[in-house]
Amino acid sequence: MKEVNFLPSLTTVTMQAGVGDWMKMIEDIRRLKLKEIGLFPTVLEKEARYKLYEELKKTSIEKIPFVHLRGQDMDLEELDFLVENFHTKVFNIHTTATWPVVFDYSKYAKQIFIENGKLVPTEEELSKFGGLCIDFSHWENQVRLGNEEYDRQMKERIAKYPIGVCHLSPISDELIPNPVKPELLQHDSHRMNNFREFDYLKNYVKYVPKISAIELENSIEQQLEVKKYLEDILQ
């Protein structure tokens, strides 16, 4: 397998958008003297994001190769800021059918990759951006739920479009409640209980791109252990 950069990430997927929720990760980054991370400011509004950026500038971080975009409120100026200050190379957005993009991202179109979520990205939207951002846990969840059409469409898209980045999250053998809508049951999660929850990725190893962001709300220290585990089982 090609060399892969498994990025521990500052992840805000289900946590509330308060400073205290991500400051622990900032403290970990500072203590561990990390040079690069991925960034998922998924639930953070603009003011909170810029507070986060300022805190990151006070750490040892030199590069943030990957950032998850909020297409609904991240303007071009913010993308410029990330590229200039953190040397960001690739971004991802959710499918535009679910989260319409309200800004003109044409300047960075080839560096933006569309994530599969509940839906597989359409060919029309993929043709306007750089290609696919594969979230393997979302894909595997649909496979385990018996969604053969989703699996077929993913393989069809991969055959036609580049994979620029991916998200790596755990899969539970048991169905678990969705953290936002508990009435919905799923296998994918952003919190790891044991390393074996990443073993499903062995079935997708040929699709893993060079830039691969670990999407976990576990501590940065635990994510570094996951990074080592992924390097052992996938490379």
JSON list of C-alpha atoms in Angstrom, two decimals:
[
{"chain": "A", "resi": 1, "resn": "MET", "atom": "CA", "xyz": [0.00, 0.00, 0.00]},
{"chain": "A", "resi": 2, "resn": "LYS", "atom": "CA", "xyz": [1.12, 3.58, -0.70]},
{"chain": "A", "resi": 3, "resn": "GLU", "atom": "CA", "xyz": [2.31, 5.75, 2.16]},
{"chain": "A", "resi": 4, "resn": "VAL", "atom": "CA", "xyz": [-0.62, 7.32, 4.02]},
{"chain": "A", "resi": 5, "resn": "ASN", "atom": "CA", "xyz": [-0.62, 10.31, 6.35]},
{"chain": "A", "resi": 6, "resn": "PHE", "atom": "CA", "xyz": [-3.06, 9.30, 9.12]},
{"chain": "A", "resi": 7, "resn": "LEU", "atom": "CA", "xyz": [-3.93, 12.63, 10.75]},
{"chain": "A", "resi": 8, "resn": "PRO", "atom": "CA", "xyz": [-5.09, 12.87, 14.36]},
{"chain": "A", "resi": 9, "resn": "SER", "atom": "CA", "xyz": [-7.78, 15.53, 14.32]},
{"chain": "A", "resi": 10, "resn": "LEU", "atom": "CA", "xyz": [-9.38, 18.14, 16.47]},
{"chain": "A", "resi": 11, "resn": "THR", "atom": "CA", "xyz": [-12.94, 16.93, 16.06]},
{"chain": "A", "resi": 12, "resn": "THR", "atom": "CA", "xyz": [-16.19, 18.68, 17.01]},
{"chain": "A", "resi": 13, "resn": "VAL", "atom": "CA", "xyz": [-18.95, 16.49, 15.65]},
{"chain": "A", "resi": 14, "resn": "THR", "atom": "CA", "xyz": [-21.46, 16.06, 18.45]},
{"chain": "A", "resi": 15, "resn": "MET", "atom": "CA", "xyz": [-20.06, 18.33, 21.17]},
{"chain": "A", "resi": 16, "resn": "GLN", "atom": "CA", "xyz": [-21.61, 21.70, 21.94]},
{"chain": "A", "resi": 17, "resn": "ALA", "atom": "CA", "xyz": [-19.96, 24.73, 20.40]},
{"chain": "A", "resi": 18, "resn": "GLY", "atom": "CA", "xyz": [-18.37, 26.05, 23.59]},
{"chain": "A", "resi": 19, "resn": "VAL", "atom": "CA", "xyz": [-14.68, 26.81, 24.09]},
{"chain": "A", "resi": 20, "resn": "GLY", "atom": "CA", "xyz": [-14.38, 24.29, 26.92]},
{"chain": "A", "resi": 21, "resn": "ASP", "atom": "CA", "xyz": [-15.31, 21.41, 24.65]},
{"chain": "A", "resi": 22, "resn": "TRP", "atom": "CA", "xyz": [-12.30, 21.69, 22.37]},
{"chain": "A", "resi": 23, "resn": "MET", "atom": "CA", "xyz": [-9.77, 23.32, 24.69]},
{"chain": "A", "resi": 24, "resn": "LYS", "atom": "CA", "xyz": [-8.84, 19.91, 26.10]},
{"chain": "A", "resi": 25, "resn": "MET", "atom": "CA", "xyz": [-7.72, 18.87, 22.62]},
{"chain": "A", "resi": 26, "resn": "ILE", "atom": "CA", "xyz": [-5.76, 22.12, 22.29]},
{"chain": "A", "resi": 27, "resn": "GLU", "atom": "CA", "xyz": [-4.05, 21.33, 25.60]},
{"chain": "A", "resi": 28, "resn": "ASP", "atom": "CA", "xyz": [-3.21, 17.83, 24.32]},
{"chain": "A", "resi": 29, "resn": "ILE", "atom": "CA", "xyz": [-1.78, 19.27, 21.10]},
{"chain": "A", "resi": 30, "resn": "ARG", "atom": "CA", "xyz": [0.36, 21.69, 23.07]},
{"chain": "A", "resi": 31, "resn": "ARG", "atom": "CA", "xyz": [1.57, 19.06, 25.54]},
{"chain": "A", "resi": 32, "resn": "LEU", "atom": "CA", "xyz": [2.38, 16.52, 22.81]},
{"chain": "A", "resi": 33, "resn": "LYS", "atom": "CA", "xyz": [4.03, 19.18, 20.62]},
{"chain": "A", "resi": 34, "resn": "LEU", "atom": "CA", "xyz": [2.19, 18.06, 17.49]},
{"chain": "A", "resi": 35, "resn": "LYS", "atom": "CA", "xyz": [3.21, 19.66, 14.21]},
{"chain": "A", "resi": 36, "resn": "GLU", "atom": "CA", "xyz": [0.12, 18.82, 12.13]},
{"chain": "A", "resi": 37, "resn": "ILE", "atom": "CA", "xyz": [-3.49, 17.75, 12.58]},
{"chain": "A", "resi": 38, "resn": "GLY", "atom": "CA", "xyz": [-6.76, 17.49, 10.68]},
{"chain": "A", "resi": 39, "resn": "LEU", "atom": "CA", "xyz": [-9.61, 19.78, 11.68]},
{"chain": "A", "resi": 40, "resn": "PHE", "atom": "CA", "xyz": [-13.35, 19.13, 11.94]},
{"chain": "A", "resi": 41, "resn": "PRO", "atom": "CA", "xyz": [-15.01, 22.37, 13.15]},
{"chain": "A", "resi": 42, "resn": "THR", "atom": "CA", "xyz": [-18.33, 20.70, 12.32]},
{"chain": "A", "resi": 43, "resn": "VAL", "atom": "CA", "xyz": [-20.56, 22.25, 15.00]},
{"chain": "A", "resi": 44, "resn": "LEU", "atom": "CA", "xyz": [-18.68, 25.52, 15.51]},
{"chain": "A", "resi": 45, "resn": "GLU", "atom": "CA", "xyz": [-20.16, 28.83, 14.43]},
{"chain": "A", "resi": 46, "resn": "LYS", "atom": "CA", "xyz": [-17.87, 31.43, 12.85]},
{"chain": "A", "resi": 47, "resn": "GLU", "atom": "CA", "xyz": [-16.93, 33.30, 16.03]},
{"chain": "A", "resi": 48, "resn": "ALA", "atom": "CA", "xyz": [-16.04, 30.05, 17.80]},
{"chain": "A", "resi": 49, "resn": "ARG", "atom": "CA", "xyz": [-13.99, 28.87, 14.81]},
{"chain": "A", "resi": 50, "resn": "TYR", "atom": "CA", "xyz": [-11.82, 31.98, 14.83]},
{"chain": "A", "resi": 51, "resn": "LYS", "atom": "CA", "xyz": [-11.27, 31.57, 18.57]},
{"chain": "A", "resi": 52, "resn": "LEU", "atom": "CA", "xyz": [-10.16, 28.04, 17.80]},
{"chain": "A", "resi": 53, "resn": "TYR", "atom": "CA", "xyz": [-7.80, 29.22, 15.05]},
{"chain": "A", "resi": 54, "resn": "GLU", "atom": "CA", "xyz": [-6.21, 31.75, 17.40]},
{"chain": "A", "resi": 55, "resn": "GLU", "atom": "CA", "xyz": [-5.64, 29.05, 20.03]},
{"chain": "A", "resi": 56, "resn": "LEU", "atom": "CA", "xyz": [-4.10, 26.75, 17.41]},
{"chain": "A", "resi": 57, "resn": "LYS", "atom": "CA", "xyz": [-1.69, 29.52, 16.36]},
{"chain": "A", "resi": 58, "resn": "LYS", "atom": "CA", "xyz": [-0.39, 29.52, 19.95]},
{"chain": "A", "resi": 59, "resn": "THR", "atom": "CA", "xyz": [0.54, 25.82, 19.75]},
{"chain": "A", "resi": 60, "resn": "SER", "atom": "CA", "xyz": [3.29, 23.92, 17.93]},
{"chain": "A", "resi": 61, "resn": "ILE", "atom": "CA", "xyz": [0.97, 23.24, 14.96]},
{"chain": "A", "resi": 62, "resn": "GLU", "atom": "CA", "xyz": [2.61, 24.17, 11.65]},
{"chain": "A", "resi": 63, "resn": "LYS", "atom": "CA", "xyz": [0.19, 22.55, 9.21]},
{"chain": "A", "resi": 64, "resn": "ILE", "atom": "CA", "xyz": [-3.47, 21.55, 9.01]},
{"chain": "A", "resi": 65, "resn": "PRO", "atom": "CA", "xyz": [-3.45, 19.62, 5.71]},
{"chain": "A", "resi": 66, "resn": "PHE", "atom": "CA", "xyz": [-7.20, 18.89, 5.89]},
{"chain": "A", "resi": 67, "resn": "VAL", "atom": "CA", "xyz": [-10.21, 20.91, 7.07]},
{"chain": "A", "resi": 68, "resn": "HIS", "atom": "CA", "xyz": [-13.88, 19.96, 7.02]},
{"chain": "A", "resi": 69, "resn": "LEU", "atom": "CA", "xyz": [-15.82, 22.89, 5.54]},
{"chain": "A", "resi": 70, "resn": "ARG", "atom": "CA", "xyz": [-19.18, 24.17, 6.70]},
{"chain": "A", "resi": 71, "resn": "GLY", "atom": "CA", "xyz": [-20.52, 25.16, 3.30]},
{"chain": "A", "resi": 72, "resn": "GLN", "atom": "CA", "xyz": [-23.36, 27.10, 4.90]},
{"chain": "A", "resi": 73, "resn": "ASP", "atom": "CA", "xyz": [-21.21, 29.71, 6.66]},
{"chain": "A", "resi": 74, "resn": "MET", "atom": "CA", "xyz": [-17.50, 29.42, 5.75]},
{"chain": "A", "resi": 75, "resn": "ASP", "atom": "CA", "xyz": [-16.75, 32.12, 3.21]},
{"chain": "A", "resi": 76, "resn": "LEU", "atom": "CA", "xyz": [-13.83, 32.34, 0.78]},
{"chain": "A", "resi": 77, "resn": "GLU", "atom": "CA", "xyz": [-11.95, 34.65, 3.13]},
{"chain": "A", "resi": 78, "resn": "GLU", "atom": "CA", "xyz": [-11.91, 31.91, 5.76]},
{"chain": "A", "resi": 79, "resn": "LEU", "atom": "CA", "xyz": [-10.53, 29.38, 3.29]},
{"chain": "A", "resi": 80, "resn": "ASP", "atom": "CA", "xyz": [-7.83, 31.88, 2.34]},
{"chain": "A", "resi": 81, "resn": "PHE", "atom": "CA", "xyz": [-7.02, 32.30, 6.04]},
{"chain": "A", "resi": 82, "resn": "LEU", "atom": "CA", "xyz": [-6.64, 28.54, 6.53]},
{"chain": "A", "resi": 83, "resn": "VAL", "atom": "CA", "xyz": [-4.41, 28.14, 3.47]},
{"chain": "A", "resi": 84, "resn": "GLU", "atom": "CA", "xyz": [-2.22, 31.11, 4.39]},
{"chain": "A", "resi": 85, "resn": "ASN", "atom": "CA", "xyz": [-1.91, 30.38, 8.11]},
{"chain": "A", "resi": 86, "resn": "PHE", "atom": "CA", "xyz": [-2.02, 26.57, 8.24]},
{"chain": "A", "resi": 87, "resn": "HIS", "atom": "CA", "xyz": [-1.04, 25.48, 4.70]},
{"chain": "A", "resi": 88, "resn": "THR", "atom": "CA", "xyz": [-4.30, 23.60, 4.22]},
{"chain": "A", "resi": 89, "resn": "LYS", "atom": "CA", "xyz": [-4.19, 21.40, 1.10]},
{"chain": "A", "resi": 90, "resn": "VAL", "atom": "CA", "xyz": [-7.63, 19.75, 0.94]},
{"chain": "A", "resi": 91, "resn": "PHE", "atom": "CA", "xyz": [-11.14, 20.42, 2.21]},
{"chain": "A", "resi": 92, "resn": "ASN", "atom": "CA", "xyz": [-14.37, 18.48, 2.26]},
{"chain": "A", "resi": 93, "resn": "ILE", "atom": "CA", "xyz": [-18.03, 19.42, 2.24]},
{"chain": "A", "resi": 94, "resn": "HIS", "atom": "CA", "xyz": [-21.20, 17.41, 2.76]},
{"chain": "A", "resi": 95, "resn": "THR", "atom": "CA", "xyz": [-23.33, 16.54, -0.24]},
{"chain": "A", "resi": 96, "resn": "THR", "atom": "CA", "xyz": [-24.85, 19.72, -1.63]},
{"chain": "A", "resi": 97, "resn": "ALA", "atom": "CA", "xyz": [-28.29, 18.10, -1.69]},
{"chain": "A", "resi": 98, "resn": "THR", "atom": "CA", "xyz": [-28.14, 17.95, 2.11]},
{"chain": "A", "resi": 99, "resn": "TRP", "atom": "CA", "xyz": [-26.11, 21.10, 2.80]},
{"chain": "A", "resi": 100, "resn": "PRO", "atom": "CA", "xyz": [-26.30, 23.57, -0.11]},
{"chain": "A", "resi": 101, "resn": "VAL", "atom": "CA", "xyz": [-23.12, 25.61, -0.64]},
{"chain": "A", "resi": 102, "resn": "VAL", "atom": "CA", "xyz": [-23.86, 29.34, -0.45]},
{"chain": "A", "resi": 103, "resn": "PHE", "atom": "CA", "xyz": [-20.42, 30.71, -1.39]},
{"chain": "A", "resi": 104, "resn": "ASP", "atom": "CA", "xyz": [-18.43, 30.70, -4.61]},
{"chain": "A", "resi": 105, "resn": "TYR", "atom": "CA", "xyz": [-15.65, 28.19, -3.94]},
{"chain": "A", "resi": 106, "resn": "SER", "atom": "CA", "xyz": [-14.40, 28.07, -7.53]},
{"chain": "A", "resi": 107, "resn": "LYS", "atom": "CA", "xyz": [-10.95, 29.29, -6.43]},
{"chain": "A", "resi": 108, "resn": "TYR", "atom": "CA", "xyz": [-10.50, 26.07, -4.42]},
{"chain": "A", "resi": 109, "resn": "ALA", "atom": "CA", "xyz": [-12.87, 23.77, -6.33]},
{"chain": "A", "resi": 110, "resn": "LYS", "atom": "CA", "xyz": [-10.19, 21.21, -7.20]},
{"chain": "A", "resi": 111, "resn": "GLN", "atom": "CA", "xyz": [-9.12, 21.04, -3.54]},
{"chain": "A", "resi": 112, "resn": "ILE", "atom": "CA", "xyz": [-12.66, 20.43, -2.23]},
{"chain": "A", "resi": 113, "resn": "PHE", "atom": "CA", "xyz": [-13.96, 16.87, -2.03]},
{"chain": "A", "resi": 114, "resn": "ILE", "atom": "CA", "xyz": [-17.54, 15.79, -1.38]},
{"chain": "A", "resi": 115, "resn": "GLU", "atom": "CA", "xyz": [-18.30, 13.43, 1.49]},
{"chain": "A", "resi": 116, "resn": "ASN", "atom": "CA", "xyz": [-20.72, 10.53, 1.35]},
{"chain": "A", "resi": 117, "resn": "GLY", "atom": "CA", "xyz": [-23.21, 10.70, 4.22]},
{"chain": "A", "resi": 118, "resn": "LYS", "atom": "CA", "xyz": [-26.73, 9.37, 4.19]},
{"chain": "A", "resi": 119, "resn": "LEU", "atom": "CA", "xyz": [-26.53, 9.99, 0.45]},
{"chain": "A", "resi": 120, "resn": "VAL", "atom": "CA", "xyz": [-23.88, 9.16, -2.13]},
{"chain": "A", "resi": 121, "resn": "PRO", "atom": "CA", "xyz": [-22.66, 12.33, -3.92]},
{"chain": "A", "resi": 122, "resn": "THR", "atom": "CA", "xyz": [-24.13, 12.75, -7.39]},
{"chain": "A", "resi": 123, "resn": "GLU", "atom": "CA", "xyz": [-22.02, 12.82, -10.52]},
{"chain": "A", "resi": 124, "resn": "GLU", "atom": "CA", "xyz": [-23.25, 16.34, -11.22]},
{"chain": "A", "resi": 125, "resn": "GLU", "atom": "CA", "xyz": [-21.85, 17.76, -7.96]},
{"chain": "A", "resi": 126, "resn": "LEU", "atom": "CA", "xyz": [-18.67, 15.69, -8.11]},
{"chain": "A", "resi": 127, "resn": "SER", "atom": "CA", "xyz": [-17.90, 17.11, -11.54]},
{"chain": "A", "resi": 128, "resn": "LYS", "atom": "CA", "xyz": [-17.90, 20.64, -10.04]},
{"chain": "A", "resi": 129, "resn": "PHE", "atom": "CA", "xyz": [-15.35, 19.84, -7.34]},
{"chain": "A", "resi": 130, "resn": "GLY", "atom": "CA", "xyz": [-12.19, 17.79, -6.89]},
{"chain": "A", "resi": 131, "resn": "GLY", "atom": "CA", "xyz": [-13.84, 14.42, -6.35]},
{"chain": "A", "resi": 132, "resn": "LEU", "atom": "CA", "xyz": [-14.72, 12.22, -3.39]},
{"chain": "A", "resi": 133, "resn": "CYS", "atom": "CA", "xyz": [-14.05, 12.44, 0.32]},
{"chain": "A", "resi": 134, "resn": "ILE", "atom": "CA", "xyz": [-14.85, 8.92, 1.47]},
{"chain": "A", "resi": 135, "resn": "ASP", "atom": "CA", "xyz": [-16.23, 8.53, 4.96]},
{"chain": "A", "resi": 136, "resn": "PHE", "atom": "CA", "xyz": [-15.63, 4.82, 5.34]},
{"chain": "A", "resi": 137, "resn": "SER", "atom": "CA", "xyz": [-17.76, 4.43, 8.47]},
{"chain": "A", "resi": 138, "resn": "HIS", "atom": "CA", "xyz": [-20.80, 5.94, 6.72]},
{"chain": "A", "resi": 139, "resn": "TRP", "atom": "CA", "xyz": [-20.23, 3.56, 3.81]},
{"chain": "A", "resi": 140, "resn": "GLU", "atom": "CA", "xyz": [-19.76, 0.50, 6.03]},
{"chain": "A", "resi": 141, "resn": "ASN", "atom": "CA", "xyz": [-22.83, 1.46, 8.07]},
{"chain": "A", "resi": 142, "resn": "GLN", "atom": "CA", "xyz": [-24.97, 1.35, 4.93]},
{"chain": "A", "resi": 143, "resn": "VAL", "atom": "CA", "xyz": [-23.45, -1.99, 3.93]},
{"chain": "A", "resi": 144, "resn": "ARG", "atom": "CA", "xyz": [-24.28, -3.47, 7.34]},
{"chain": "A", "resi": 145, "resn": "LEU", "atom": "CA", "xyz": [-27.81, -2.09, 7.10]},
{"chain": "A", "resi": 146, "resn": "GLY", "atom": "CA", "xyz": [-28.21, -3.98, 3.82]},
{"chain": "A", "resi": 147, "resn": "ASN", "atom": "CA", "xyz": [-28.21, -0.98, 1.48]},
{"chain": "A", "resi": 148, "resn": "GLU", "atom": "CA", "xyz": [-26.84, -2.64, -1.66]},
{"chain": "A", "resi": 149, "resn": "GLU", "atom": "CA", "xyz": [-27.69, 0.34, -3.87]},
{"chain": "A", "resi": 150, "resn": "TYR", "atom": "CA", "xyz": [-25.55, 2.67, -1.73]},
{"chain": "A", "resi": 151, "resn": "ASP", "atom": "CA", "xyz": [-22.63, 0.24, -2.01]},
{"chain": "A", "resi": 152, "resn": "ARG", "atom": "CA", "xyz": [-23.09, -0.02, -5.78]},
{"chain": "A", "resi": 153, "resn": "GLN", "atom": "CA", "xyz": [-23.20, 3.75, -6.20]},
{"chain": "A", "resi": 154, "resn": "MET", "atom": "CA", "xyz": [-20.07, 4.28, -4.10]},
{"chain": "A", "resi": 155, "resn": "LYS", "atom": "CA", "xyz": [-18.08, 1.84, -6.21]},
{"chain": "A", "resi": 156, "resn": "GLU", "atom": "CA", "xyz": [-19.44, 3.44, -9.37]},
{"chain": "A", "resi": 157, "resn": "ARG", "atom": "CA", "xyz": [-18.39, 6.93, -8.25]},
{"chain": "A", "resi": 158, "resn": "ILE", "atom": "CA", "xyz": [-14.93, 5.74, -7.18]},
{"chain": "A", "resi": 159, "resn": "ALA", "atom": "CA", "xyz": [-14.38, 4.31, -10.66]},
{"chain": "A", "resi": 160, "resn": "LYS", "atom": "CA", "xyz": [-14.97, 7.76, -12.18]},
{"chain": "A", "resi": 161, "resn": "TYR", "atom": "CA", "xyz": [-13.73, 10.35, -9.68]},
{"chain": "A", "resi": 162, "resn": "PRO", "atom": "CA", "xyz": [-10.55, 10.91, -7.63]},
{"chain": "A", "resi": 163, "resn": "ILE", "atom": "CA", "xyz": [-10.45, 10.27, -3.88]},
{"chain": "A", "resi": 164, "resn": "GLY", "atom": "CA", "xyz": [-8.75, 13.31, -2.38]},
{"chain": "A", "resi": 165, "resn": "VAL", "atom": "CA", "xyz": [-9.15, 12.67, 1.33]},
{"chain": "A", "resi": 166, "resn": "CYS", "atom": "CA", "xyz": [-11.04, 10.38, 3.69]},
{"chain": "A", "resi": 167, "resn": "HIS", "atom": "CA", "xyz": [-12.53, 10.22, 7.18]},
{"chain": "A", "resi": 168, "resn": "LEU", "atom": "CA", "xyz": [-11.65, 7.29, 9.43]},
{"chain": "A", "resi": 169, "resn": "SER", "atom": "CA", "xyz": [-14.10, 6.51, 12.24]},
{"chain": "A", "resi": 170, "resn": "PRO", "atom": "CA", "xyz": [-15.04, 3.35, 14.16]},
{"chain": "A", "resi": 171, "resn": "ILE", "atom": "CA", "xyz": [-17.81, 0.86, 13.44]},
{"chain": "A", "resi": 172, "resn": "SER", "atom": "CA", "xyz": [-19.72, -0.84, 16.24]},
{"chain": "A", "resi": 173, "resn": "ASP", "atom": "CA", "xyz": [-20.80, -4.45, 15.76]},
{"chain": "A", "resi": 174, "resn": "GLU", "atom": "CA", "xyz": [-23.98, -3.58, 17.63]},
{"chain": "A", "resi": 175, "resn": "LEU", "atom": "CA", "xyz": [-26.52, -0.99, 16.57]},
{"chain": "A", "resi": 176, "resn": "ILE", "atom": "CA", "xyz": [-26.17, 2.21, 18.58]},
{"chain": "A", "resi": 177, "resn": "PRO", "atom": "CA", "xyz": [-28.40, 5.31, 18.86]},
{"chain": "A", "resi": 178, "resn": "ASN", "atom": "CA", "xyz": [-27.60, 8.32, 16.72]},
{"chain": "A", "resi": 179, "resn": "PRO", "atom": "CA", "xyz": [-26.23, 10.98, 19.13]},
{"chain": "A", "resi": 180, "resn": "VAL", "atom": "CA", "xyz": [-28.53, 13.68, 17.72]},
{"chain": "A", "resi": 181, "resn": "LYS", "atom": "CA", "xyz": [-31.60, 11.56, 16.88]},
{"chain": "A", "resi": 182, "resn": "PRO", "atom": "CA", "xyz": [-31.57, 8.62, 19.34]},
{"chain": "A", "resi": 183, "resn": "GLU", "atom": "CA", "xyz": [-34.53, 7.00, 17.61]},
{"chain": "A", "resi": 184, "resn": "LEU", "atom": "CA", "xyz": [-32.23, 6.25, 14.66]},
{"chain": "A", "resi": 185, "resn": "LEU", "atom": "CA", "xyz": [-29.94, 3.24, 15.04]},
{"chain": "A", "resi": 186, "resn": "GLN", "atom": "CA", "xyz": [-26.59, 2.92, 13.28]},
{"chain": "A", "resi": 187, "resn": "HIS", "atom": "CA", "xyz": [-23.20, 1.21, 13.39]},
{"chain": "A", "resi": 188, "resn": "ASP", "atom": "CA", "xyz": [-21.00, 4.27, 12.71]},
{"chain": "A", "resi": 189, "resn": "SER", "atom": "CA", "xyz": [-19.71, 6.44, 15.53]},
{"chain": "A", "resi": 190, "resn": "HIS", "atom": "CA", "xyz": [-17.22, 9.20, 16.32]},
{"chain": "A", "resi": 191, "resn": "ARG", "atom": "CA", "xyz": [-16.19, 7.69, 19.62]},
{"chain": "A", "resi": 192, "resn": "MET", "atom": "CA", "xyz": [-13.95, 4.62, 19.85]},
{"chain": "A", "resi": 193, "resn": "ASN", "atom": "CA", "xyz": [-14.26, 1.94, 22.52]},
{"chain": "A", "resi": 194, "resn": "ASN", "atom": "CA", "xyz": [-11.56, -0.42, 21.21]},
{"chain": "A", "resi": 195, "resn": "PHE", "atom": "CA", "xyz": [-9.14, -0.63, 18.31]},
{"chain": "A", "resi": 196, "resn": "ARG", "atom": "CA", "xyz": [-10.99, -3.55, 16.71]},
{"chain": "A", "resi": 197, "resn": "GLU", "atom": "CA", "xyz": [-13.71, -1.10, 15.71]},
{"chain": "A", "resi": 198, "resn": "PHE", "atom": "CA", "xyz": [-11.34, 0.00, 12.93]},
{"chain": "A", "resi": 199, "resn": "ASP", "atom": "CA", "xyz": [-10.69, -3.50, 11.57]},
{"chain": "A", "resi": 200, "resn": "TYR", "atom": "CA", "xyz": [-13.45, -3.16, 8.96]},
{"chain": "A", "resi": 201, "resn": "LEU", "atom": "CA", "xyz": [-11.11, -0.80, 7.10]},
{"chain": "A", "resi": 202, "resn": "LYS", "atom": "CA", "xyz": [-9.10, -3.81, 5.92]},
{"chain": "A", "resi": 203, "resn": "ASN", "atom": "CA", "xyz": [-11.94, -4.32, 3.41]},
{"chain": "A", "resi": 204, "resn": "TYR", "atom": "CA", "xyz": [-11.42, -0.82, 2.00]},
{"chain": "A", "resi": 205, "resn": "VAL", "atom": "CA", "xyz": [-7.64, -0.54, 2.05]},
{"chain": "A", "resi": 206, "resn": "LYS", "atom": "CA", "xyz": [-7.32, -0.05, -1.72]},
{"chain": "A", "resi": 207, "resn": "TYR", "atom": "CA", "xyz": [-9.43, 3.11, -1.48]},
{"chain": "A", "resi": 208, "resn": "VAL", "atom": "CA", "xyz": [-7.54, 4.80, 1.37]},
{"chain": "A", "resi": 209, "resn": "PRO", "atom": "CA", "xyz": [-5.95, 8.04, 0.04]},
{"chain": "A", "resi": 210, "resn": "LYS", "atom": "CA", "xyz": [-2.70, 9.68, 1.07]},
{"chain": "A", "resi": 211, "resn": "ILE", "atom": "CA", "xyz": [-4.42, 12.23, 3.33]},
{"chain": "A", "resi": 212, "resn": "SER", "atom": "CA", "xyz": [-6.62, 10.35, 5.80]},
{"chain": "A", "resi": 213, "resn": "ALA", "atom": "CA", "xyz": [-8.19, 12.18, 8.74]},
{"chain": "A", "resi": 214, "resn": "ILE", "atom": "CA", "xyz": [-9.05, 10.32, 11.93]},
{"chain": "A", "resi": 215, "resn": "GLU", "atom": "CA", "xyz": [-12.52, 11.59, 12.89]},
{"chain": "A", "resi": 216, "resn": "LEU", "atom": "CA", "xyz": [-12.82, 10.88, 16.59]},
{"chain": "A", "resi": 217, "resn": "GLU", "atom": "CA", "xyz": [-13.90, 12.78, 19.66]},
{"chain": "A", "resi": 218, "resn": "ASN", "atom": "CA", "xyz": [-11.54, 10.66, 21.74]},
{"chain": "A", "resi": 219, "resn": "SER", "atom": "CA", "xyz": [-8.51, 12.48, 23.12]},
{"chain": "A", "resi": 220, "resn": "ILE", "atom": "CA", "xyz": [-5.60, 13.40, 20.88]},
{"chain": "A", "resi": 221, "resn": "GLU", "atom": "CA", "xyz": [-3.46, 10.97, 22.87]},
{"chain": "A", "resi": 222, "resn": "GLN", "atom": "CA", "xyz": [-5.87, 8.12, 22.07]},
{"chain": "A", "resi": 223, "resn": "GLN", "atom": "CA", "xyz": [-5.96, 9.21, 18.44]},
{"chain": "A", "resi": 224, "resn": "LEU", "atom": "CA", "xyz": [-2.18, 8.84, 18.25]},
{"chain": "A", "resi": 225, "resn": "GLU", "atom": "CA", "xyz": [-2.64, 5.25, 19.42]},
{"chain": "A", "resi": 226, "resn": "VAL", "atom": "CA", "xyz": [-5.26, 4.78, 16.70]},
{"chain": "A", "resi": 227, "resn": "LYS", "atom": "CA", "xyz": [-2.82, 6.24, 14.15]},
{"chain": "A", "resi": 228, "resn": "LYS", "atom": "CA", "xyz": [-0.24, 3.61, 15.12]},
{"chain": "A", "resi": 229, "resn": "TYR", "atom": "CA", "xyz": [-2.87, 0.85, 14.94]},
{"chain": "A", "resi": 230, "resn": "LEU", "atom": "CA", "xyz": [-3.99, 1.96, 11.48]},
{"chain": "A", "resi": 231, "resn": "GLU", "atom": "CA", "xyz": [-0.41, 2.08, 10.25]},
{"chain": "A", "resi": 232, "resn": "ASP", "atom": "CA", "xyz": [0.05, -1.48, 11.49]},
{"chain": "A", "resi": 233, "resn": "ILE", "atom": "CA", "xyz": [-3.09, -2.96, 9.92]},
{"chain": "A", "resi": 234, "resn": "LEU", "atom": "CA", "xyz": [-3.34, -0.92, 6.70]},
{"chain": "A", "resi": 235, "resn": "GLN", "atom": "CA", "xyz": [0.28, -0.35, 5.62]}
]
